[in-house]
Amino acid sequence: MNKTIIININGIVFHIEEDAYDILKLYMTDVKRHFSTSADSLEITTDIENRIAEMFNEILANQNKQVIVETDVKLVIEQMGTVEDFEFAENDDRAAGNSTYTYNTERRRLFRDPDDHLVSGVAAGIANYFDIPAVWIRLAFAISFAFAGSGFILYVILWIVIPKAISRADRMAMKGEKQDLKGFKKNFEEEMGMVKENLSNFRQEARPFVYKARDFTGDFFSHLGTFLKGAGGLFVKLLCIVILLTCFSAAIALIVVLIAFLAFGKTDIFHIFPFNIVNYDTNLIFLTGGFLLLAIPLITIILLTIGFLFKNATFNRSIGTTLLCIWLASLGAVVYYGARATANFRYGARLSKTINIKPTTNNTYYLQLNDAKYLTNEDSTRLRIKERFNGMIILDDDFNGNDMDSPDNVHIDVEKSDVAQPVLIESFSARGRNDEDALTNARNVTYRFLQKDSVLKFDRNLERLDNTKWRGQELHMTLKVPLNAKLVIDGKLDRNMNFNLYDCLQNNTPRNPAGSVFVMTMTDGLQCKIDTVAAALKPDSSKTKQPADTTQNKDQ
Amino acid sequence: MIVENTQTQMRKGILEYCILSIIAKGETYASDIIAELKKAQLLVVEGTLYPLLTRLKNNGLLTYNWVESVSGPPRKYYVLSEEGKLVLEQLDKTWQELVYAVQTAIGDRK
């Protein structure tokens, strides 16, 4: 007793046994696929279907029966011919190049694999399509889940888009097997083989762990190889291109930086921190060494990637050795000169100098920035100051590049003096390769402090004397003023003062054009002085201020 | 392989000529054509005939009429079109030339 199915071939109804139906369906799928690239695909397949229906009718009438069985289907297929027969007959058409029947039965189709699935069989299906182990696709998906779940979205889309392999024909198309009776047989044999394999797998499970670990390592690398050859190949190539682009842009940036440094030349760049630490020649070594240190790995990566990408050996042993030698040499140079430069900072020294300030009658001092540019004798000669700028003052503003000479090196602090005489204590510090050197470095600087009646003028920066390298020279000044002394500090000194001038300036409306006003108090040190008259005139502005803001604490 | 190829080429070359000749005798059904071709050992399976017929029809050499059948779906009965008849005449001529050429070529061998 067999189950029968009712089928309809172009309007004619047949009863057919299930096994026979499977074969017929497989055959028709195959035929349709074979002619699918032809323009007359529908007409040809309809002709064939009609003929099959007619042959079935003849068989049923001749044998006086009602149901089509497997042998009938096989007979009809034999008469009609398999796809292989069609291909054979069309052989020379293809050779002549005028054939449209280019369908290759070995071409794989993308299906979800219902036989080998964890979730929906997407990964297994993709693996089948590329003929690689499914585990790599699963791994790739698992990793891509980590990137903001992008892999998850992709998976769901693929789940929806890719059809599930339902029929045997689908499954064979999925695995790229020929879809005729032979392929069918092969499929069956493979299934039997899988059962056997599972049995032997079971035996393997029972093997000791050491063997399993060894097998796993072997499997891992063989699978990795397959992965790199298959779908991984595309991924790796994309990765290679990304690496190449990155390296090229990095190399271009590096070259631009080097050219920029060299083009600035001897005079312009090497007094800028940190190039002012060492002399010109050493700087060149540093620049070249640093450039090679970065460029050689880039070149290596680029060459290796190109070699891998285009499968040619641009990177041979001799190039590799040369590059490595140059790299090591530049590393050595940078380390050696770096260590030598560092040795110049080993010892510190500090010297102190006290300057008396003439007291003023109203106990008010104006602290201002001396914005006349400091010129060395050499500069004066070079610029011919006496001839060209006689009677003029060259101003030192924020934008002439001097600020980059060194890190902020002048700091001003204000303290209360116990005596009526205000003083300025200048404390110079510097570093050197020994005590003596450090002391010399601390001394080989100039700083101008000028007093003109009640105006105290400070330079913005500490100037090193000629031929003195940057050795962390700094100047800490402490201005000691008596009780109730009033200090009006110019906003331009903001960078040098150790406390905030701006907040104090804000608290007084209208602002004092001369700067922030401070008063030396008995207990709290220097305090911002609020102009009570101005505050009373603008009550709403004082009301909006928090009480804490109205008196500015000195930043210690 | 080379022998097989040559045989296939030879058969392919005359297949369309034979099909047109068979149809020229009158309205013909596909399986009748098959039967004759099988008898002539030119064609083994039916499936290969349908693409050929469709191509000849699309080239305007054939037309067909639907005829109701007692044992299944309606059948396509093929006839030669006017153009098909002209082509067949030309092919007849070519065939005679070929026969003469081949006989001349192999004649001395026997």
PDB file of N, CA, C and O in Angstrom, chain B residues 75-104:
ATOM      1  N   ARG B  75      -2.832  19.298 -28.619  1.00  0.00           N
ATOM      2  CA  ARG B  75      -1.519  19.085 -29.212  1.00  0.00           C
ATOM      3  C   ARG B  75      -1.191  20.200 -30.184  1.00  0.00           C
ATOM      4  O   ARG B  75      -2.079  20.769 -30.815  1.00  0.00           O
ATOM      5  N   LYS B  76       0.111  20.425 -30.295  1.00  0.00           N
ATOM      6  CA  LYS B  76       0.581  21.383 -31.292  1.00  0.00           C
ATOM      7  C   LYS B  76       0.915  20.606 -32.556  1.00  0.00           C
ATOM      8  O   LYS B  76       1.764  19.708 -32.515  1.00  0.00           O
ATOM      9  N   TYR B  77       0.258  20.920 -33.641  1.00  0.00           N
ATOM     10  CA  TYR B  77       0.614  20.313 -34.930  1.00  0.00           C
ATOM     11  C   TYR B  77       1.353  21.346 -35.754  1.00  0.00           C
ATOM     12  O   TYR B  77       0.838  22.434 -36.016  1.00  0.00           O
ATOM     13  N   TYR B  78       2.576  20.973 -36.142  1.00  0.00           N
ATOM     14  CA  TYR B  78       3.435  21.938 -36.827  1.00  0.00           C
ATOM     15  C   TYR B  78       3.265  21.853 -38.341  1.00  0.00           C
ATOM     16  O   TYR B  78       3.061  20.769 -38.893  1.00  0.00           O
ATOM     17  N   VAL B  79       3.332  23.017 -39.003  1.00  0.00           N
ATOM     18  CA  VAL B  79       3.381  23.079 -40.472  1.00  0.00           C
ATOM     19  C   VAL B  79       4.473  24.036 -40.884  1.00  0.00           C
ATOM     20  O   VAL B  79       4.867  24.904 -40.108  1.00  0.00           O
ATOM     21  N   LEU B  80       4.956  23.884 -42.131  1.00  0.00           N
ATOM     22  CA  LEU B  80       5.969  24.806 -42.628  1.00  0.00           C
ATOM     23  C   LEU B  80       5.317  26.122 -43.025  1.00  0.00           C
ATOM     24  O   LEU B  80       4.239  26.146 -43.612  1.00  0.00           O
ATOM     25  N   SER B  81       5.960  27.197 -42.724  1.00  0.00           N
ATOM     26  CA  SER B  81       5.499  28.503 -43.212  1.00  0.00           C
ATOM     27  C   SER B  81       6.046  28.682 -44.627  1.00  0.00           C
ATOM     28  O   SER B  81       6.825  27.859 -45.115  1.00  0.00           O
ATOM     29  N   GLU B  82       5.626  29.778 -45.302  1.00  0.00           N
ATOM     30  CA  GLU B  82       6.129  30.034 -46.659  1.00  0.00           C
ATOM     31  C   GLU B  82       7.644  30.154 -46.644  1.00  0.00           C
ATOM     32  O   GLU B  82       8.345  29.616 -47.488  1.00  0.00           O
ATOM     33  N   GLU B  83       8.139  30.870 -45.638  1.00  0.00           N
ATOM     34  CA  GLU B  83       9.576  31.062 -45.514  1.00  0.00           C
ATOM     35  C   GLU B  83      10.267  29.727 -45.288  1.00  0.00           C
ATOM     36  O   GLU B  83      11.331  29.463 -45.855  1.00  0.00           O
ATOM     37  N   GLY B  84       9.615  28.900 -44.474  1.00  0.00           N
ATOM     38  CA  GLY B  84      10.173  27.583 -44.187  1.00  0.00           C
ATOM     39  C   GLY B  84      10.327  26.762 -45.453  1.00  0.00           C
ATOM     40  O   GLY B  84      11.321  26.054 -45.626  1.00  0.00           O
ATOM     41  N   LYS B  85       9.317  26.889 -46.338  1.00  0.00           N
ATOM     42  CA  LYS B  85       9.382  26.134 -47.593  1.00  0.00           C
ATOM     43  C   LYS B  85      10.566  26.585 -48.440  1.00  0.00           C
ATOM     44  O   LYS B  85      11.290  25.771 -49.016  1.00  0.00           O
ATOM     45  N   LEU B  86      10.767  27.933 -48.491  1.00  0.00           N
ATOM     46  CA  LEU B  86      11.897  28.475 -49.257  1.00  0.00           C
ATOM     47  C   LEU B  86      13.216  27.967 -48.689  1.00  0.00           C
ATOM     48  O   LEU B  86      14.100  27.529 -49.422  1.00  0.00           O
ATOM     49  N   VAL B  87      13.311  28.029 -47.354  1.00  0.00           N
ATOM     50  CA  VAL B  87      14.543  27.580 -46.696  1.00  0.00           C
ATOM     51  C   VAL B  87      14.786  26.110 -46.992  1.00  0.00           C
ATOM     52  O   VAL B  87      15.911  25.697 -47.289  1.00  0.00           O
ATOM     53  N   LEU B  88      13.715  25.331 -46.958  1.00  0.00           N
ATOM     54  CA  LEU B  88      13.851  23.902 -47.197  1.00  0.00           C
ATOM     55  C   LEU B  88      14.366  23.639 -48.615  1.00  0.00           C
ATOM     56  O   LEU B  88      15.223  22.774 -48.823  1.00  0.00           O
ATOM     57  N   GLU B  89      13.847  24.432 -49.587  1.00  0.00           N
ATOM     58  CA  GLU B  89      14.324  24.276 -50.964  1.00  0.00           C
ATOM     59  C   GLU B  89      15.817  24.532 -51.057  1.00  0.00           C
ATOM     60  O   GLU B  89      16.559  23.782 -51.689  1.00  0.00           O
ATOM     61  N   GLN B  90      16.231  25.595 -50.379  1.00  0.00           N
ATOM     62  CA  GLN B  90      17.661  25.912 -50.376  1.00  0.00           C
ATOM     63  C   GLN B  90      18.462  24.787 -49.738  1.00  0.00           C
ATOM     64  O   GLN B  90      19.526  24.397 -50.225  1.00  0.00           O
ATOM     65  N   LEU B  91      17.929  24.273 -48.617  1.00  0.00           N
ATOM     66  CA  LEU B  91      18.641  23.209 -47.914  1.00  0.00           C
ATOM     67  C   LEU B  91      18.721  21.954 -48.778  1.00  0.00           C
ATOM     68  O   LEU B  91      19.726  21.243 -48.780  1.00  0.00           O
ATOM     69  N   ASP B  92      17.627  21.678 -49.534  1.00  0.00           N
ATOM     70  CA  ASP B  92      17.637  20.527 -50.451  1.00  0.00           C
ATOM     71  C   ASP B  92      18.817  20.632 -51.409  1.00  0.00           C
ATOM     72  O   ASP B  92      19.565  19.675 -51.607  1.00  0.00           O
ATOM     73  N   LYS B  93      18.935  21.861 -51.965  1.00  0.00           N
ATOM     74  CA  LYS B  93      19.999  22.107 -52.927  1.00  0.00           C
ATOM     75  C   LYS B  93      21.358  21.885 -52.261  1.00  0.00           C
ATOM     76  O   LYS B  93      22.227  21.171 -52.786  1.00  0.00           O
ATOM     77  N   THR B  94      21.505  22.477 -51.072  1.00  0.00           N
ATOM     78  CA  THR B  94      22.767  22.348 -50.339  1.00  0.00           C
ATOM     79  C   THR B  94      23.069  20.891 -50.056  1.00  0.00           C
ATOM     80  O   THR B  94      24.217  20.443 -50.137  1.00  0.00           O
ATOM     81  N   TRP B  95      22.003  20.168 -49.706  1.00  0.00           N
ATOM     82  CA  TRP B  95      22.197  18.747 -49.374  1.00  0.00           C
ATOM     83  C   TRP B  95      22.708  17.973 -50.582  1.00  0.00           C
ATOM     84  O   TRP B  95      23.629  17.159 -50.461  1.00  0.00           O
ATOM     85  N   GLN B  96      22.110  18.241 -51.751  1.00  0.00           N
ATOM     86  CA  GLN B  96      22.574  17.573 -52.961  1.00  0.00           C
ATOM     87  C   GLN B  96      24.045  17.858 -53.213  1.00  0.00           C
ATOM     88  O   GLN B  96      24.824  16.967 -53.531  1.00  0.00           O
ATOM     89  N   GLU B  97      24.416  19.116 -53.006  1.00  0.00           N
ATOM     90  CA  GLU B  97      25.810  19.499 -53.194  1.00  0.00           C
ATOM     91  C   GLU B  97      26.703  18.745 -52.221  1.00  0.00           C
ATOM     92  O   GLU B  97      27.784  18.263 -52.575  1.00  0.00           O
ATOM     93  N   LEU B  98      26.214  18.658 -50.974  1.00  0.00           N
ATOM     94  CA  LEU B  98      26.997  17.977 -49.936  1.00  0.00           C
ATOM     95  C   LEU B  98      27.176  16.509 -50.284  1.00  0.00           C
ATOM     96  O   LEU B  98      28.281  15.961 -50.169  1.00  0.00           O
ATOM     97  N   VAL B  99      26.062  15.893 -50.722  1.00  0.00           N
ATOM     98  CA  VAL B  99      26.123  14.473 -51.072  1.00  0.00           C
ATOM     99  C   VAL B  99      27.152  14.265 -52.172  1.00  0.00           C
ATOM    100  O   VAL B  99      28.008  13.379 -52.089  1.00  0.00           O
ATOM    101  N   TYR B 100      27.080  15.163 -53.179  1.00  0.00           N
ATOM    102  CA  TYR B 100      28.032  15.055 -54.287  1.00  0.00           C
ATOM    103  C   TYR B 100      29.465  15.225 -53.776  1.00  0.00           C
ATOM    104  O   TYR B 100      30.355  14.446 -54.103  1.00  0.00           O
ATOM    105  N   ALA B 101      29.640  16.229 -52.895  1.00  0.00           N
ATOM    106  CA  ALA B 101      30.978  16.530 -52.375  1.00  0.00           C
ATOM    107  C   ALA B 101      31.523  15.347 -51.599  1.00  0.00           C
ATOM    108  O   ALA B 101      32.671  14.919 -51.803  1.00  0.00           O
ATOM    109  N   VAL B 102      30.685  14.796 -50.735  1.00  0.00           N
ATOM    110  CA  VAL B 102      31.149  13.701 -49.882  1.00  0.00           C
ATOM    111  C   VAL B 102      31.425  12.461 -50.727  1.00  0.00           C
ATOM    112  O   VAL B 102      32.444  11.781 -50.555  1.00  0.00           O
ATOM    113  N   GLN B 103      30.533  12.206 -51.692  1.00  0.00           N
ATOM    114  CA  GLN B 103      30.725  11.018 -52.533  1.00  0.00           C
ATOM    115  C   GLN B 103      32.004  11.139 -53.349  1.00  0.00           C
ATOM    116  O   GLN B 103      32.762  10.190 -53.486  1.00  0.00           O
ATOM    117  N   THR B 104      32.244  12.359 -53.846  1.00  0.00           N
ATOM    118  CA  THR B 104      33.477  12.579 -54.600  1.00  0.00           C
ATOM    119  C   THR B 104      34.686  12.354 -53.720  1.00  0.00           C
ATOM    120  O   THR B 104      35.684  11.757 -54.124  1.00  0.00           O
TER     121      THR B 104
END
